[in-house]
Short mmCIF file of C-alpha atoms and ligand atoms in Angstrom, two decimals:
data_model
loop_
_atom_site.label_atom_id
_atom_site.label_comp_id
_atom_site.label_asym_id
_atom_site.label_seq_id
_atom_site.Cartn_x
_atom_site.Cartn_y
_atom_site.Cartn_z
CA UNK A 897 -182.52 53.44 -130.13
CA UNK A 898 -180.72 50.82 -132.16
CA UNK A 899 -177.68 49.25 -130.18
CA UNK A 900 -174.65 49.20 -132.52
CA UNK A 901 -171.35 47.47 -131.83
CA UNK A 902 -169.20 49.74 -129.58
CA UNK A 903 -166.51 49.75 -132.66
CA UNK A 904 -168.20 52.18 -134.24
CA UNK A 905 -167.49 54.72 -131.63
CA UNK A 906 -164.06 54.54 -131.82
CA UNK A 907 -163.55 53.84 -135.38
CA UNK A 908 -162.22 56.87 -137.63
CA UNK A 909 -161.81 58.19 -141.55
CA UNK A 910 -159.79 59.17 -143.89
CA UNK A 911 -159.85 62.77 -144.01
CA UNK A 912 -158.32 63.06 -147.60
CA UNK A 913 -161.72 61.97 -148.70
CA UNK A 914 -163.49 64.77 -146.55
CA UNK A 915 -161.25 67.59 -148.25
CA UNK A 916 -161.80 65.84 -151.96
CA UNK A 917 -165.60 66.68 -150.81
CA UNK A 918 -165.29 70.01 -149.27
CA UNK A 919 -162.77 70.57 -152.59
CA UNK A 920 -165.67 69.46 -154.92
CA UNK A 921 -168.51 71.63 -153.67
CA UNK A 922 -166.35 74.94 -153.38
CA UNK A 923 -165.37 74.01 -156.99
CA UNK A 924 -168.81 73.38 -157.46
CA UNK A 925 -169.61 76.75 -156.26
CA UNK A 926 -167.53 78.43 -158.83
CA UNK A 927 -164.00 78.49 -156.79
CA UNK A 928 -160.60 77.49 -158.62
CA UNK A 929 -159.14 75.40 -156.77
CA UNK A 930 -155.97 73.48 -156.75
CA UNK A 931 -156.29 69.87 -155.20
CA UNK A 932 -153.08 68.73 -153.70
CA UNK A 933 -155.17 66.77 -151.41
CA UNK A 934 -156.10 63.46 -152.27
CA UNK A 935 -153.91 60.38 -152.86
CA UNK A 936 -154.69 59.64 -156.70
CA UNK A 937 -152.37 59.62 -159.67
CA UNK A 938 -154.19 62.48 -161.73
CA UNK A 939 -153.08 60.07 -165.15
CA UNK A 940 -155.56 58.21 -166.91
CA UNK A 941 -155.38 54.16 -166.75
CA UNK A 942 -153.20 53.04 -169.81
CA UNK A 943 -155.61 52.47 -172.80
CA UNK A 944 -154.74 48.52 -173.19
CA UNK A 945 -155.85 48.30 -169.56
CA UNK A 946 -159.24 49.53 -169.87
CA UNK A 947 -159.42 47.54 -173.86
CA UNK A 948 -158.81 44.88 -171.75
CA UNK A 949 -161.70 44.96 -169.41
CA UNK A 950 -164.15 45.65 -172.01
CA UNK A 951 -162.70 42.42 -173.64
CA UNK A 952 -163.25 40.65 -171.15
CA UNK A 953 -166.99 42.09 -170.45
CA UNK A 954 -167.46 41.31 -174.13
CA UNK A 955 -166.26 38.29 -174.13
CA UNK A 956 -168.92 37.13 -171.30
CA UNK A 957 -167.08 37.68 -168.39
CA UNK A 958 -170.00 38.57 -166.10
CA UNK A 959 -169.82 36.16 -163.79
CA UNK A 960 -167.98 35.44 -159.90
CA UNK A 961 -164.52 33.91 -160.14
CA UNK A 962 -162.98 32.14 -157.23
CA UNK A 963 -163.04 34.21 -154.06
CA UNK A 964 -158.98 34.58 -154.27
CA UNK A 965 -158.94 35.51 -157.47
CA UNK A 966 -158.93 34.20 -161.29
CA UNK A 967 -155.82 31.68 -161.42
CA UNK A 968 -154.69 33.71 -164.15
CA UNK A 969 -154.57 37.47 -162.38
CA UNK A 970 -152.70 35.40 -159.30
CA UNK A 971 -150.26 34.32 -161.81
CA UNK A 972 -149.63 37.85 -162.95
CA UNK A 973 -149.31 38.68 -159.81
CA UNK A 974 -146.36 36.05 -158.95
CA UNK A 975 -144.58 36.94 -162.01
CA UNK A 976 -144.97 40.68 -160.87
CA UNK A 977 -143.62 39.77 -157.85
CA UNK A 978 -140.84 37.74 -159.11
CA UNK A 979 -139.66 41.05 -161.52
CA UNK A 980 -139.58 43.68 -159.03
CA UNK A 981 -138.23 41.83 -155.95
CA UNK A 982 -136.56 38.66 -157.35
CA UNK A 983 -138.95 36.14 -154.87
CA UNK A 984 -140.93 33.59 -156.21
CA UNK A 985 -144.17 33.30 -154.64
CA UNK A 986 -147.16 30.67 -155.22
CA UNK A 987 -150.15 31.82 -156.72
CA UNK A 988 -151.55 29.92 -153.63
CA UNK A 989 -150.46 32.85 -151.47
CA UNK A 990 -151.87 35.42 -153.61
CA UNK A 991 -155.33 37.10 -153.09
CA UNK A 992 -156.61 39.40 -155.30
CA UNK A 993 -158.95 42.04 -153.27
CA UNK A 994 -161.23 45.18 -153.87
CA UNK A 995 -158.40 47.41 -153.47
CA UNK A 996 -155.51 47.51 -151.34
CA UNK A 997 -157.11 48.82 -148.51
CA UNK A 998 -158.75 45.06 -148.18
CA UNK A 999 -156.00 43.75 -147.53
CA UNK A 1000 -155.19 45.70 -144.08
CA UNK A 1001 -159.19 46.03 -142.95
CA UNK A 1002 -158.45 41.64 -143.06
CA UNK A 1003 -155.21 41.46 -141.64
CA UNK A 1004 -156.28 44.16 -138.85
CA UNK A 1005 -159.31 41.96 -138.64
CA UNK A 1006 -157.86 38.79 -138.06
CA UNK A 1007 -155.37 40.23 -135.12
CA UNK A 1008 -157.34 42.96 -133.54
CA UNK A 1009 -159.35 42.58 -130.25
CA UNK A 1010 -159.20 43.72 -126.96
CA UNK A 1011 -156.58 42.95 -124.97
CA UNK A 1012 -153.99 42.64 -128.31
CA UNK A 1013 -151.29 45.49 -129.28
CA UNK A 1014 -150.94 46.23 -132.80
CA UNK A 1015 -147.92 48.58 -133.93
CA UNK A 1016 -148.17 51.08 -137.16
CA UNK A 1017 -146.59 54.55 -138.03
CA UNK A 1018 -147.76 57.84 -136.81
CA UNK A 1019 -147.95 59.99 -138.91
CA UNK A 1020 -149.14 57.05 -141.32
CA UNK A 1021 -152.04 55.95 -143.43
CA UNK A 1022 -154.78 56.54 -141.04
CA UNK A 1023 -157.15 53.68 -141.10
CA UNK A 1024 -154.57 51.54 -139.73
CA UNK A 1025 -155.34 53.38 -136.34
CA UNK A 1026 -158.73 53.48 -137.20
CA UNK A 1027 -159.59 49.99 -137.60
CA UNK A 1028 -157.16 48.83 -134.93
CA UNK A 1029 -159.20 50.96 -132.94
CA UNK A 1030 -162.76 49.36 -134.12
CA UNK A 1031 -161.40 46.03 -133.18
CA UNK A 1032 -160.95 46.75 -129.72
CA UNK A 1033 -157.09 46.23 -129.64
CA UNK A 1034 -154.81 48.75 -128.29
CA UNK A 1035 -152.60 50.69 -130.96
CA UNK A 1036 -149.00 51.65 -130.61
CA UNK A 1037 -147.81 54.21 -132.75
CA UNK A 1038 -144.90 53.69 -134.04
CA UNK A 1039 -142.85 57.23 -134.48
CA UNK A 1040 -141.42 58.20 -137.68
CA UNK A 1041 -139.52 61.37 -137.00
CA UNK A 1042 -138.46 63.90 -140.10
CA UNK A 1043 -134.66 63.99 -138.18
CA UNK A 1044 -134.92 60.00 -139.68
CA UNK A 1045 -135.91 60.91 -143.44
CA UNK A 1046 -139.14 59.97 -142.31
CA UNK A 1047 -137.53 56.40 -142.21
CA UNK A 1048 -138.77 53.87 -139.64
CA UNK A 1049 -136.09 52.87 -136.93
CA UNK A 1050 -135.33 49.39 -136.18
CA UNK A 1051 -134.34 50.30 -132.83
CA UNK A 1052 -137.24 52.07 -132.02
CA UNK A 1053 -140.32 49.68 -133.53
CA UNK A 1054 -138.47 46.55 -131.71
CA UNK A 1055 -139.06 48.51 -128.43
CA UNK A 1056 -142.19 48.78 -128.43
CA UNK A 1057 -143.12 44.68 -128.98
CA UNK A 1058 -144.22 43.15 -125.94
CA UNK A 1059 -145.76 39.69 -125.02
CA UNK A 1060 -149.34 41.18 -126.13
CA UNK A 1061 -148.19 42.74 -129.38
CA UNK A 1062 -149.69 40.37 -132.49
CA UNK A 1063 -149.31 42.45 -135.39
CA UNK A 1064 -146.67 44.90 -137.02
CA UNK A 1065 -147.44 47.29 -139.36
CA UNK A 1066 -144.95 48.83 -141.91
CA UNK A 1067 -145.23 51.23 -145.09
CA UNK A 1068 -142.20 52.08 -147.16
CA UNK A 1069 -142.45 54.32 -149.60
CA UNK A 1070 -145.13 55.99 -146.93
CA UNK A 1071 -147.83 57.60 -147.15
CA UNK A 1072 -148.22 60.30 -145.83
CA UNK A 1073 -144.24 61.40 -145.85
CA UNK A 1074 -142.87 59.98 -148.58
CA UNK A 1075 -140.18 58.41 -146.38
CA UNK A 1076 -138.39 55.17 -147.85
CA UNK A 1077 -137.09 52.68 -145.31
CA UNK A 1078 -132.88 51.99 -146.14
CA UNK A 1079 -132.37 48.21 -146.66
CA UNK A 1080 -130.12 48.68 -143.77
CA UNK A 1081 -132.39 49.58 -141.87
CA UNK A 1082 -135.25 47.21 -142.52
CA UNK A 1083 -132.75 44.19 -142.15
CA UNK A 1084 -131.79 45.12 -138.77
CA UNK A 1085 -135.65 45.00 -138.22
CA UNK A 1086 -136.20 41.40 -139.16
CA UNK A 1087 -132.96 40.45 -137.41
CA UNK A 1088 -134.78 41.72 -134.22
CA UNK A 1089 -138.12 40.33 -135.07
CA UNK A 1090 -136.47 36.93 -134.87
CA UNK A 1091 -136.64 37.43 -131.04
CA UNK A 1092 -140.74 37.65 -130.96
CA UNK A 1093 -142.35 35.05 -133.21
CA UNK A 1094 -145.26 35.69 -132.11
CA UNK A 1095 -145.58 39.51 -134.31
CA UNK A 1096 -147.22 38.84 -137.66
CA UNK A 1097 -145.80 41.60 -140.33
CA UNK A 1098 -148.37 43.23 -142.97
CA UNK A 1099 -145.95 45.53 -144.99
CA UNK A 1100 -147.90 47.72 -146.93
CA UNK A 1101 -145.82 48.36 -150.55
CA UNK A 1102 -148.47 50.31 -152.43
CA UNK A 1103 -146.14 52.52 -153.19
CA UNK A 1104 -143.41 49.99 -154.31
CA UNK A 1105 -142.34 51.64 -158.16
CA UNK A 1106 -142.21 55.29 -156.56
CA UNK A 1107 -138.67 55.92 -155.44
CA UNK A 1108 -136.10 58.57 -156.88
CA UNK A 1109 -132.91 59.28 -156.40
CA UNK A 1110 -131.78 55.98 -156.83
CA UNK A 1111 -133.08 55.14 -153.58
CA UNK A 1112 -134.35 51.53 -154.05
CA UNK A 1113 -137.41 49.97 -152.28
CA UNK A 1114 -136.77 47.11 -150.16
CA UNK A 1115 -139.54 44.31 -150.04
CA UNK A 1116 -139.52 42.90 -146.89
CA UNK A 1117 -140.52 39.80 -148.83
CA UNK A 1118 -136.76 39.13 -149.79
CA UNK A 1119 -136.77 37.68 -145.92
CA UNK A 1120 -137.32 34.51 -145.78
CA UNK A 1121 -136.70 34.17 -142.14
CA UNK A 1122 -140.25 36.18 -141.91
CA UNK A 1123 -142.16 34.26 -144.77
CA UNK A 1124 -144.07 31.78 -142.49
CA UNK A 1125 -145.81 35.56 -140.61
CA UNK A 1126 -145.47 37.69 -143.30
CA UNK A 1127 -148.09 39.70 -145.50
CA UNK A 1128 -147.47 41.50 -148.31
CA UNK A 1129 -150.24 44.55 -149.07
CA UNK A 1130 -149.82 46.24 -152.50
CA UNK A 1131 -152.40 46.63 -155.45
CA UNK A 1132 -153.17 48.31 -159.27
CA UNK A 1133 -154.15 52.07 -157.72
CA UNK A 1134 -151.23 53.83 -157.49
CA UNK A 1135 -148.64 52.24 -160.08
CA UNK A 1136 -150.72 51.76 -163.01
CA UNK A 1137 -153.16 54.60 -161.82
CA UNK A 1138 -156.04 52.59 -160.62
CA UNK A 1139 -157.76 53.95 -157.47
CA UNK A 1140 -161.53 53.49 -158.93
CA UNK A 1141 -161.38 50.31 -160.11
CA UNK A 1142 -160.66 48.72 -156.53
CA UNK A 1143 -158.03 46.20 -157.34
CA UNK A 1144 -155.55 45.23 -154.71
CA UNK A 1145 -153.89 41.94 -153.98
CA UNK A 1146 -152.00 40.58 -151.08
CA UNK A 1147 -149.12 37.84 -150.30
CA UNK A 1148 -150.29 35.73 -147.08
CA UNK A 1149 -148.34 32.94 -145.50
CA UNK A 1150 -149.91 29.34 -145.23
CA UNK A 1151 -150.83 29.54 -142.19
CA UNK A 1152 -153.65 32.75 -142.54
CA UNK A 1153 -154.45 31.94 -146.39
CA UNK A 1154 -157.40 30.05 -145.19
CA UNK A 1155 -158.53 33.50 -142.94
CA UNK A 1156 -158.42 36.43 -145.30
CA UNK A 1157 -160.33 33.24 -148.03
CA UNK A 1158 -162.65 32.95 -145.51
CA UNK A 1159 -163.34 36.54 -144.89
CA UNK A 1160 -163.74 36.88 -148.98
CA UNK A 1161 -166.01 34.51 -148.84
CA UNK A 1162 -168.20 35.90 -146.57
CA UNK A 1163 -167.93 39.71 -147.31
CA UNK A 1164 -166.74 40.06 -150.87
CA UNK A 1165 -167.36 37.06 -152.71
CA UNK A 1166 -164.30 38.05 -155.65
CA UNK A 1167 -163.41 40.94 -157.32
CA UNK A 1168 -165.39 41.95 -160.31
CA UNK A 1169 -164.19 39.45 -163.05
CA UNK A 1170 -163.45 42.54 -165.84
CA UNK A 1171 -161.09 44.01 -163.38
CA UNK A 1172 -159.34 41.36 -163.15
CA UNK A 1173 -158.74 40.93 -166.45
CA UNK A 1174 -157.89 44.39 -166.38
CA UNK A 1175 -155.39 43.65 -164.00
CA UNK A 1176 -153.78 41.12 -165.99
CA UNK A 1177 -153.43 43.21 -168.78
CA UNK A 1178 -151.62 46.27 -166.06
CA UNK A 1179 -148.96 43.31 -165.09
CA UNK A 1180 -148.22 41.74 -168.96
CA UNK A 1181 -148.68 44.62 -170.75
CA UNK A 1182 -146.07 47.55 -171.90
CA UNK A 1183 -144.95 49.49 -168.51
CA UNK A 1184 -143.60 52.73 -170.50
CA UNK A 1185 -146.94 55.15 -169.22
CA UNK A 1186 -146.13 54.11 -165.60
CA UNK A 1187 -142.29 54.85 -166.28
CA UNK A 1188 -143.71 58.17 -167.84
CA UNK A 1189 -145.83 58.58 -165.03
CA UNK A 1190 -142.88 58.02 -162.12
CA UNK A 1191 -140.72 60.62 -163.96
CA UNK A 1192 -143.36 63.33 -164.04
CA UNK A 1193 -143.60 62.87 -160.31
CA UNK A 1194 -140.02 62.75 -159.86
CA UNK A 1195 -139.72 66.18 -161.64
CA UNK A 1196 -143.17 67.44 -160.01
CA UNK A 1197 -141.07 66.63 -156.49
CA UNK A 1198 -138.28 68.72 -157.50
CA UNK A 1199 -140.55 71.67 -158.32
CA UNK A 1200 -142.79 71.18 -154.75
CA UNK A 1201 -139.59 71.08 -152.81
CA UNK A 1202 -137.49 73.74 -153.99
CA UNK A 1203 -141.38 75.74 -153.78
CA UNK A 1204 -141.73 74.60 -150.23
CA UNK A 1205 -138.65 75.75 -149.07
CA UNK A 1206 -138.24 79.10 -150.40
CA UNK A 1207 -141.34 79.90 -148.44
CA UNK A 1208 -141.17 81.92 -145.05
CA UNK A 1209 -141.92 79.36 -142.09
CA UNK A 1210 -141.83 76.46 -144.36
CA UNK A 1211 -139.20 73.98 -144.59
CA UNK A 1212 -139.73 70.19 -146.76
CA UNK A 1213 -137.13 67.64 -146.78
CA UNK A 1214 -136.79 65.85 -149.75
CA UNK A 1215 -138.88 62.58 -149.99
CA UNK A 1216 -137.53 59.37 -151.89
CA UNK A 1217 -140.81 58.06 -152.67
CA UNK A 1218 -144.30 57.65 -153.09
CA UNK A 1219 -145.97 61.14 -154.45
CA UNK A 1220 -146.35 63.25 -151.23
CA UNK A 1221 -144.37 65.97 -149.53
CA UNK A 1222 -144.73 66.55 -146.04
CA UNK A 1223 -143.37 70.11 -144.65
CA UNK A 1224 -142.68 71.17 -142.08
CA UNK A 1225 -144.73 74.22 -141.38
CA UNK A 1226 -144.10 74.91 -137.42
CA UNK A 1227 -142.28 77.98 -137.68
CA UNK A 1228 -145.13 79.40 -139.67
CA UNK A 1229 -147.26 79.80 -136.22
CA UNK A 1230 -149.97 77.73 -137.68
CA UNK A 1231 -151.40 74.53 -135.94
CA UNK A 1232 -151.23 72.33 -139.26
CA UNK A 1233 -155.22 71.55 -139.63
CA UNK A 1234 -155.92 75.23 -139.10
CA UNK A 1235 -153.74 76.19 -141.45
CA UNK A 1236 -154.81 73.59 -144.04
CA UNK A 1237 -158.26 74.83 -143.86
CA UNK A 1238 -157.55 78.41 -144.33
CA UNK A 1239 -155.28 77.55 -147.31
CA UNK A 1240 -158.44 75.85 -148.68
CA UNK A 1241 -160.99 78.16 -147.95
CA UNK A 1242 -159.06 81.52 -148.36
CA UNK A 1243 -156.40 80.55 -150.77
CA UNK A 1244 -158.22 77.76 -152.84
CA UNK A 1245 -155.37 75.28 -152.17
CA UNK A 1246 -156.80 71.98 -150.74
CA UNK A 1247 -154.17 69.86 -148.75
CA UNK A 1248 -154.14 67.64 -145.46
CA UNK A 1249 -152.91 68.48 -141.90
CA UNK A 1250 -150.27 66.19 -140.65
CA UNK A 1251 -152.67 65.40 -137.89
CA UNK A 1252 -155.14 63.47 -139.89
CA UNK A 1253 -152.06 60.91 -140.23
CA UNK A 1254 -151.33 60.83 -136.27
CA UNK A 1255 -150.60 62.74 -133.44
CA UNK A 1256 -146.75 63.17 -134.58
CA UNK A 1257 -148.09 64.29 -137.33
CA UNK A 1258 -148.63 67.88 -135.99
CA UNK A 1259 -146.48 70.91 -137.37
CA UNK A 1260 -146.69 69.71 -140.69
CA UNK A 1261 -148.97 68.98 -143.77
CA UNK A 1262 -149.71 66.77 -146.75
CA UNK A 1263 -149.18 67.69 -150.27
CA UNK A 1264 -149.45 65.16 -152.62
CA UNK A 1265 -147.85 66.14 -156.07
CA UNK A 1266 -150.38 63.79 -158.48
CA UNK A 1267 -151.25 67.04 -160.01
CA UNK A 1268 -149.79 69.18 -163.38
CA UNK A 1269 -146.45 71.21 -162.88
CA UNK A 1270 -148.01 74.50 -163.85
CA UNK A 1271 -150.96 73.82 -160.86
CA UNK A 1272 -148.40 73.05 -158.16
CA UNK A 1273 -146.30 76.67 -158.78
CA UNK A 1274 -149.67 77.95 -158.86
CA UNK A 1275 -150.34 76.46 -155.55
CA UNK A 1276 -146.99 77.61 -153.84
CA UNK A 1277 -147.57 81.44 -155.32
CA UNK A 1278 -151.00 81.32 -153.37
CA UNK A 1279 -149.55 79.81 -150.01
CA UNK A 1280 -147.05 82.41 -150.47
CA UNK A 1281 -149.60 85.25 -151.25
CA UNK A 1282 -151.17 83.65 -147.96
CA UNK A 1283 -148.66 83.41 -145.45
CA UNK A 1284 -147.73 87.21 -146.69
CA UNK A 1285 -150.92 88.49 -145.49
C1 PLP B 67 -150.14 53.53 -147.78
C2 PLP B 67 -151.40 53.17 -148.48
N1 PLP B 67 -151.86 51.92 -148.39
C3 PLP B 67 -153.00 51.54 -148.98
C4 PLP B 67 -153.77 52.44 -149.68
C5 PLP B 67 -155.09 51.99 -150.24
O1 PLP B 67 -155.10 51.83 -151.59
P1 PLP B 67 -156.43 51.45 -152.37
O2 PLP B 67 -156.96 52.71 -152.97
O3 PLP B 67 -155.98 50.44 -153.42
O4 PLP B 67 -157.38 50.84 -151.41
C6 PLP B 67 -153.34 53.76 -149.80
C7 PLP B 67 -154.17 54.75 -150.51
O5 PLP B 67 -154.03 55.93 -150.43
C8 PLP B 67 -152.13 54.13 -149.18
O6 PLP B 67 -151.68 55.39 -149.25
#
């Protein structure tokens, strides 16, 4: 027997990618069916993005660039940063990763170990638990409760610091609940956090362009009382509909720019040099598709709610953001994985059970929206059809 780490016992997945599989071979197999499951705009990547990387392969750009990054795609990144949340950052705080999923794997990595607390949202994104859990530090969950618009309270995360507590998790717009944080709300968080210096922050803002009804996202980056312990998590996937070509970056203050460089160095040497240029191109280039693309989900939302709700059992609150509904499906009787898997195996609907995203995560389940209007009132006629029978 080879002896392993004792991590690996204890560290988890991400189911969405088990139900893309399980999706995939039933389709495979000659099944329709209708993926509401996985996270992934279902747009293509803007043509001048994808020119743009076979520029740069063309051009000779085959080789590794500095482990943080090309100069220039950290520069996008600032002026990015500088448009959508009016701070001006140094390119010598940005790192440009293989995805934004990096970015919390490091920052878990460089707090976790036994004997440390680290906070993040249940239901959330679920390898936050997971690799807490593979460094040997004890996680807190963090409750975000539908009676709060799936918002995070203040109140509530500031309980639960203690002396041991290094690292704070947030997500707003959230996955999996589409909840968006009020400013309010988030500044009576840092007012509290000015009691325990000794919590880092890692706000994950994947989701940062995806809010509707003029609900505005809130970068916890327009703090500067938190600067000097903040990180900032976001990335190409979602907004400019990038999820395969692994391009994330992070904000990190001074003080752990030298750790996640480090870690770079020694795991992932840089990101893939066309990407980046890629990259560049997403940031400087025309943002009309992504505008297109955030107003098909806003209407898709409309049509999944009003679906949702006129079902028997079912109720869905309306989420401000990101491209996921989460219902409420208690009254239907159904544990939420249960019924998940019958919906995909006897109704040909893949989604996730709230449990996969936490334990408060039970009683409800996961659609995400990325997918054509016509597909989702398909969907809801067949969980209707279902819970009928
Ligand atoms: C909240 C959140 N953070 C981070 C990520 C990871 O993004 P990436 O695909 O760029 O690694 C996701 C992906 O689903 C997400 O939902």
């Amino acid at each position: 027997m080879l002896r392993t780490i004792s991590g690996f016992d204890r560290i988890g997945e991400e189911n969405a990618f088990a139900v893309l599989a399980r999706a995939t071979a039933l389709s495979a197999h000659g099944k329709d069916i209708i993926n509401l499951g996985i996270g992934q705009p279902d747009f293509k990547t803007p043509g001048h993005i994808v020119e743009a990387a076979i520029k740069a392969l063309k051009d000779g750009h085959h080789g590794y660039t500095p482990a943080t990054g090309l100069l220039a795609a950290r520069e996008a990144v600032a002026r990015r940063t500088l448009t959508t949340t009016g701070v001006e950052v140094s390119p010598e705080n940005i790192i440009i990763v293989p995805g934004g999923k990096v970015t919390m794997f490091a920052a878990i990595l460089i707090f976790g170990e036994p004997g440390a607390e680290i906070l993040y949202p249940d239901p959330g994104f679920p390898i936050y638990r997971s690799m807490i859990e593979f460094t040997g530090a004890k996680p807190i969950p963090v409750p975000i409760r539908e009676e709060n618009g799936f918002a995070f309270s203040a109140e509530e995360t500031l309980s639960l610091i203690t002396p041991k507590t290094r690292l704070l998790i947030l997500n707003s717009p959230a996955n999996p609940t589409g909840g968006v944080t009020p400013k309010a709300e988030i500044e009576n968080l840092v007012k509290g956090l000015e009691a325990h210096p000794h919590v880092a922050i890692m706000s994950d803002e994947i989701y940062d362009v995806m809010t509707y009804d003029g609900e505005e996202h809130c970068s916890l980056l327009t703090f500067p009382e938190i600067r000097d312990r903040l990180i900032v998590l976001n990335g190409w996937s979602k907004t400019w509909a990038m999820t395969g070509w692994r391009m994330g970056w992070s904000i990190w203050p001074d003080q752990l720019y030298d750790k996640v460089r480090k870690l770079a160095v020694n795991c992932w040497s840089c990101v893939n040099a066309p990407s980046q240029f890629a990259g560049i191109a997403a940031i400087d280039g025309p943002q009309d598709e992504v505008e297109k693309m955030c107003r098909a989900f806003d209407n898709r939302r409309k049509i999944v709610v009003d679906g949702l709700n006129s079902l028997p059992g079912i109720s869905c609150a309306t989420p401000k953001g990101a491209f996921y509904a989460f219902p409420n499906v208690k009254e239907t009787g159904w544990p939420a994985k249960q019924l998940a898997a019958a919906l995909l195996d006897e109704a040909g609907v893949a989604l996730i059970g709230g449990p996969d995203f936490g334990i408060l995560g039970e009683g409800y389940v996961r659609l995400s929206y990325a997918n054509s209007e016509e597909n989702i009132l398909r969907a809801i006629e067949r969980i209707e059809k279902f819970l009928a029978k």
